[in-house]
Amino acid sequence: MNRKALPGPTLRATAAALICGGLTSVAFAQGWPEKPIRLIVPYAPGGGADVVARPLAHRLTEKLGKQVLVDNRGGASGNIGMEIVAKSPPDGYTLVLCLGPQLSVNQSLYSRLPYDPVQDFAPITLIGTASYFLAVHPALPVRNVEDFIKLAKARPGQILYGSSGNGSGLHLSMELLRSLAKIDVLHIPYKGGGPAMPDLLSGQLQAMFVSWGTSSGHIRAGKLRPLGATTAKRSPALPELPTLAEAGVPGYDSGVWYALLAPRATPASVIARLHGEVSGLLKASELRERYIADGIEVIASTPDQLTAYARSETGKWAQVIRRANIKVE
């Protein structure tokens, strides 16, 4: 027998480790889950993320046979909750339902992050996207996006718009409009969209990008006038309302999106199981219809598609933030 044909100790050890690792992953997947799963939401209770997280957790509990518990860990634009997940054991028992800023915006806003949005997480699926709406007080003499842009150009720096804070999605959505439409409007930041809403309703603010959850009642009552939806496709919440891109701002695409992630190095078999279960739930009529009623366009992407989408969003918002010189410390 030719002894040179035999693998050496190092190669044999590596091969054995790979085989054992594969067998361990399969065995782990067969036994998973054996205990409750924690779904971190990096925002305070009652916000838009809960609208997605809680129905999903309920349905996943039924599918997996183990309770999926929503754990709200808000603060620092979602950075606190993301750090918790990044440092959690990659065993399939800690997940995070995050919004777009945690993956594609915060790294451009903050000089330092307590997590790496690319390296610290395993993507599972892009659940869906939801539009913001450019809304104005009815006293503002505009009926559509074209009117708004013309008025803003005629009155540079005189139209006051509110946001839920410096660097927030509502702020960045207007900064994108400013950049593409070449308009000058004055930013008034608030500590959340809720505190800004009374000033918009009273007319102290003339305009603001708003979410469907916070604005639907006011829009239906005629207290706010929606001019356009921010996403590339029309919103299921207001399908008759044109998008900003349709209304004269080519290339405009903004809004909020929801992604499901796990800590990096979570077994691939667990990621595959979660992706399959969540995708099945999102394609079923009950959860899908509930999300659509809340103004969410259901996507149910693959992990690779989520990674590609987050990468493209990161580049887009990095340019907007750099041009507007926005920083959050």
Coordinates of N, CA and C in Angstrom, one line a residue, residues 34-132:
E34 N -36.6 23.3 20.5 CA -36.9 22.5 21.8 C -37.3 23.4 22.9
K35 N -37.3 24.7 22.7 CA -37.7 25.7 23.7 C -38.2 26.9 23.0
P36 N -38.8 27.9 23.8 CA -39.3 29.1 23.2 C -38.2 29.9 22.4
I37 N -38.7 30.6 21.4 CA -37.8 31.5 20.6 C -38.1 32.9 20.9
R38 N -37.1 33.7 21.0 CA -37.2 35.2 21.3 C -37.1 35.9 20.0
L39 N -38.1 36.7 19.7 CA -38.1 37.6 18.5 C -37.9 39.0 19.0
I40 N -36.7 39.5 18.8 CA -36.3 40.9 19.2 C -36.9 41.9 18.2
V41 N -37.6 42.9 18.7 CA -38.0 44.0 17.9 C -37.3 45.3 18.4
P42 N -36.4 45.9 17.6 CA -35.6 47.0 18.2 C -36.3 48.3 18.3
Y43 N -37.6 48.3 18.6 CA -38.4 49.5 18.8 C -39.3 49.3 20.0
A44 N -39.8 50.4 20.5 CA -40.7 50.4 21.7 C -42.0 49.7 21.2
P45 N -42.8 49.1 22.2 CA -44.0 48.5 21.9 C -45.0 49.4 21.3
G46 N -45.9 48.9 20.4 CA -47.0 49.7 19.8 C -46.7 50.4 18.5
G47 N -45.5 50.3 18.0 CA -45.1 50.9 16.8 C -45.4 50.1 15.6
G48 N -45.0 50.6 14.4 CA -45.2 49.9 13.2 C -44.6 48.5 13.1
A49 N -43.4 48.4 13.8 CA -42.8 47.0 13.7 C -43.6 46.0 14.4
D50 N -44.3 46.4 15.5 CA -45.2 45.4 16.2 C -46.3 44.9 15.3
V51 N -46.8 45.8 14.4 CA -47.9 45.4 13.5 C -47.4 44.2 12.7
V52 N -46.1 44.1 12.4 CA -45.6 43.0 11.6 C -45.2 41.8 12.5
A53 N -44.5 42.2 13.6 CA -43.9 41.2 14.5 C -44.9 40.3 15.2
R54 N -45.9 40.9 15.8 CA -46.8 40.1 16.7 C -47.7 39.1 15.9
P55 N -48.3 39.5 14.8 CA -49.1 38.4 14.1 C -48.1 37.3 13.5
L56 N -46.9 37.7 13.1 CA -46.0 36.7 12.7 C -45.6 35.8 13.8
A57 N -45.3 36.3 15.0 CA -44.9 35.5 16.1 C -46.0 34.5 16.5
H58 N -47.3 35.0 16.4 CA -48.4 34.1 16.7 C -48.5 33.0 15.8
R59 N -48.4 33.2 14.5 CA -48.5 32.2 13.5 C -47.3 31.2 13.5
L60 N -46.1 31.8 13.8 CA -44.9 30.9 13.9 C -45.0 30.0 15.1
T61 N -45.6 30.5 16.2 CA -45.8 29.6 17.4 C -46.7 28.4 17.0
E62 N -47.7 28.6 16.2 CA -48.6 27.5 15.8 C -47.8 26.6 14.9
K63 N -47.0 27.1 14.0 CA -46.3 26.3 13.0 C -45.1 25.4 13.7
L64 N -44.4 26.1 14.6 CA -43.2 25.4 15.1 C -43.5 24.6 16.4
G65 N -44.7 24.9 17.0 CA -45.0 24.1 18.2 C -44.3 24.6 19.5
K66 N -43.6 25.7 19.4 CA -42.9 26.3 20.5 C -43.2 27.8 20.5
Q67 N -43.4 28.4 21.6 CA -43.8 29.8 21.7 C -42.7 30.7 21.1
V68 N -43.1 31.7 20.3 CA -42.3 32.7 19.8 C -42.7 34.0 20.5
L69 N -41.8 34.5 21.3 CA -42.0 35.6 22.2 C -41.5 36.9 21.7
V70 N -42.3 37.9 21.5 CA -41.8 39.2 21.0 C -41.2 40.0 22.2
D71 N -40.0 40.5 22.0 CA -39.2 41.2 23.0 C -38.8 42.5 22.5
N72 N -39.5 43.6 22.9 CA -39.2 45.0 22.4 C -38.0 45.5 23.1
R73 N -37.0 45.9 22.3 CA -35.8 46.5 22.9 C -35.5 47.7 22.1
G74 N -36.2 48.8 22.3 CA -36.1 50.0 21.6 C -34.9 50.9 22.1
G75 N -34.6 51.9 21.3 CA -33.6 52.9 21.6 C -32.5 53.0 20.6
A76 N -31.9 54.2 20.5 CA -30.8 54.5 19.6 C -31.1 54.1 18.1
S77 N -32.2 54.4 17.6 CA -32.6 54.1 16.2 C -32.5 52.6 15.9
G78 N -32.8 51.8 16.9 CA -32.8 50.3 16.7 C -31.4 49.7 17.1
N79 N -30.4 50.5 17.4 CA -29.1 49.9 17.6 C -29.0 49.0 18.8
I80 N -29.8 49.3 19.8 CA -29.7 48.5 21.1 C -30.2 47.1 20.8
G81 N -31.3 47.0 20.2 CA -31.9 45.7 19.9 C -31.0 44.9 19.0
M82 N -30.4 45.5 18.0 CA -29.6 44.8 17.0 C -28.3 44.3 17.7
E83 N -27.7 45.1 18.6 CA -26.5 44.7 19.3 C -26.8 43.4 20.2
I84 N -28.0 43.4 20.8 CA -28.4 42.2 21.6 C -28.4 41.0 20.7
V85 N -29.0 41.1 19.5 CA -29.1 39.9 18.7 C -27.7 39.5 18.1
A86 N -26.9 40.5 17.8 CA -25.6 40.2 17.2 C -24.7 39.5 18.2
K87 N -24.9 39.7 19.5 CA -24.1 39.1 20.6 C -24.8 37.9 21.2
S88 N -25.9 37.5 20.6 CA -26.6 36.3 21.2 C -26.1 35.0 20.6
P89 N -26.2 33.9 21.3 CA -25.7 32.6 20.7 C -26.4 32.3 19.4
P90 N -25.7 31.8 18.4 CA -26.3 31.5 17.1 C -26.9 30.1 17.1
D91 N -28.0 29.9 17.9 CA -28.6 28.6 18.1 C -30.0 28.5 17.6
G92 N -30.5 29.6 17.0 CA -31.8 29.6 16.4 C -32.9 30.0 17.4
Y93 N -32.5 30.4 18.6 CA -33.5 30.8 19.6 C -33.6 32.3 19.8
T94 N -32.8 33.1 19.1 CA -32.9 34.5 19.1 C -33.0 35.0 17.6
L95 N -34.0 35.7 17.3 CA -34.2 36.3 16.0 C -34.5 37.8 16.1
V96 N -34.4 38.5 15.1 CA -34.8 39.9 15.1 C -35.6 40.3 13.9
L97 N -36.7 41.1 14.2 CA -37.4 41.7 13.1 C -37.0 43.1 13.1
C98 N -36.2 43.5 12.1 CA -35.7 44.9 12.0 C -36.3 45.6 10.8
L99 N -36.1 46.9 10.9 CA -36.6 47.8 9.8 C -35.3 48.2 9.0
G100 N -35.6 48.7 7.8 CA -34.5 49.1 6.9 C -33.4 49.9 7.5
P101 N -33.6 50.9 8.3 CA -32.5 51.7 8.9 C -31.4 50.9 9.5
Q102 N -31.8 49.8 10.2 CA -30.8 49.1 11.0 C -29.8 48.4 10.0
L103 N -30.2 48.1 8.8 CA -29.3 47.4 7.8 C -28.7 48.3 6.8
S104 N -29.4 49.5 6.5 CA -29.0 50.2 5.3 C -28.8 51.7 5.6
V105 N -29.1 52.2 6.8 CA -29.0 53.7 7.0 C -28.0 54.0 8.2
N106 N -28.2 53.3 9.3 CA -27.5 53.7 10.5 C -26.0 53.7 10.4
Q107 N -25.4 52.9 9.5 CA -23.9 52.9 9.3 C -23.4 54.2 8.7
S108 N -24.3 54.9 8.0 CA -24.0 56.2 7.4 C -24.3 57.3 8.4
L109 N -25.2 57.1 9.3 CA -25.6 58.2 10.2 C -24.7 58.2 11.5
Y110 N -24.2 57.1 11.9 CA -23.4 57.0 13.2 C -22.0 56.8 12.9
S111 N -21.1 57.5 13.6 CA -19.7 57.3 13.4 C -19.2 55.9 13.8
R112 N -20.0 55.3 14.8 CA -19.7 53.9 15.3 C -21.0 53.2 15.6
L113 N -21.0 51.9 15.2 CA -22.2 51.1 15.5 C -21.7 50.0 16.4
P114 N -22.6 49.5 17.3 CA -22.2 48.4 18.2 C -22.4 47.0 17.5
Y115 N -22.7 47.0 16.2 CA -22.8 45.8 15.4 C -22.4 46.1 14.0
D116 N -22.2 45.0 13.3 CA -21.9 45.1 11.8 C -23.1 44.6 11.1
P117 N -23.8 45.5 10.3 CA -25.0 45.1 9.7 C -24.8 44.0 8.6
V118 N -23.6 43.8 8.1 CA -23.3 42.8 7.1 C -22.8 41.5 7.7
Q119 N -21.8 41.6 8.6 CA -21.1 40.5 9.2 C -21.8 39.8 10.3
D120 N -22.6 40.5 11.1 CA -23.1 40.0 12.3 C -24.4 39.2 12.2
F121 N -25.0 39.1 11.1 CA -26.4 38.6 10.9 C -26.5 37.6 9.8
A122 N -27.4 36.6 9.9 CA -27.7 35.7 8.9 C -29.1 36.1 8.3
P123 N -29.2 36.5 7.1 CA -30.5 36.9 6.5 C -31.5 35.7 6.4
I124 N -32.7 36.0 6.7 CA -33.8 34.9 6.5 C -34.7 35.3 5.4
T125 N -35.4 36.5 5.5 CA -36.3 36.9 4.5 C -36.6 38.4 4.6
L126 N -36.8 39.1 3.5 CA -37.4 40.4 3.4 C -38.9 40.2 3.4
I127 N -39.5 40.5 4.5 CA -41.0 40.2 4.7 C -41.8 41.1 3.8
G128 N -41.5 42.4 3.8 CA -42.3 43.3 2.9 C -41.9 44.7 3.1
T129 N -42.6 45.6 2.3 CA -42.3 47.0 2.3 C -43.6 47.8 2.5
A130 N -43.5 49.0 3.1 CA -44.6 49.8 3.3 C -44.3 51.2 2.9
S131 N -45.2 51.9 2.3 CA -45.0 53.3 1.8 C -45.2 54.3 2.9
Y132 N -44.4 55.4 2.8 CA -44.8 56.6 3.5 C -45.7 57.4 2.5

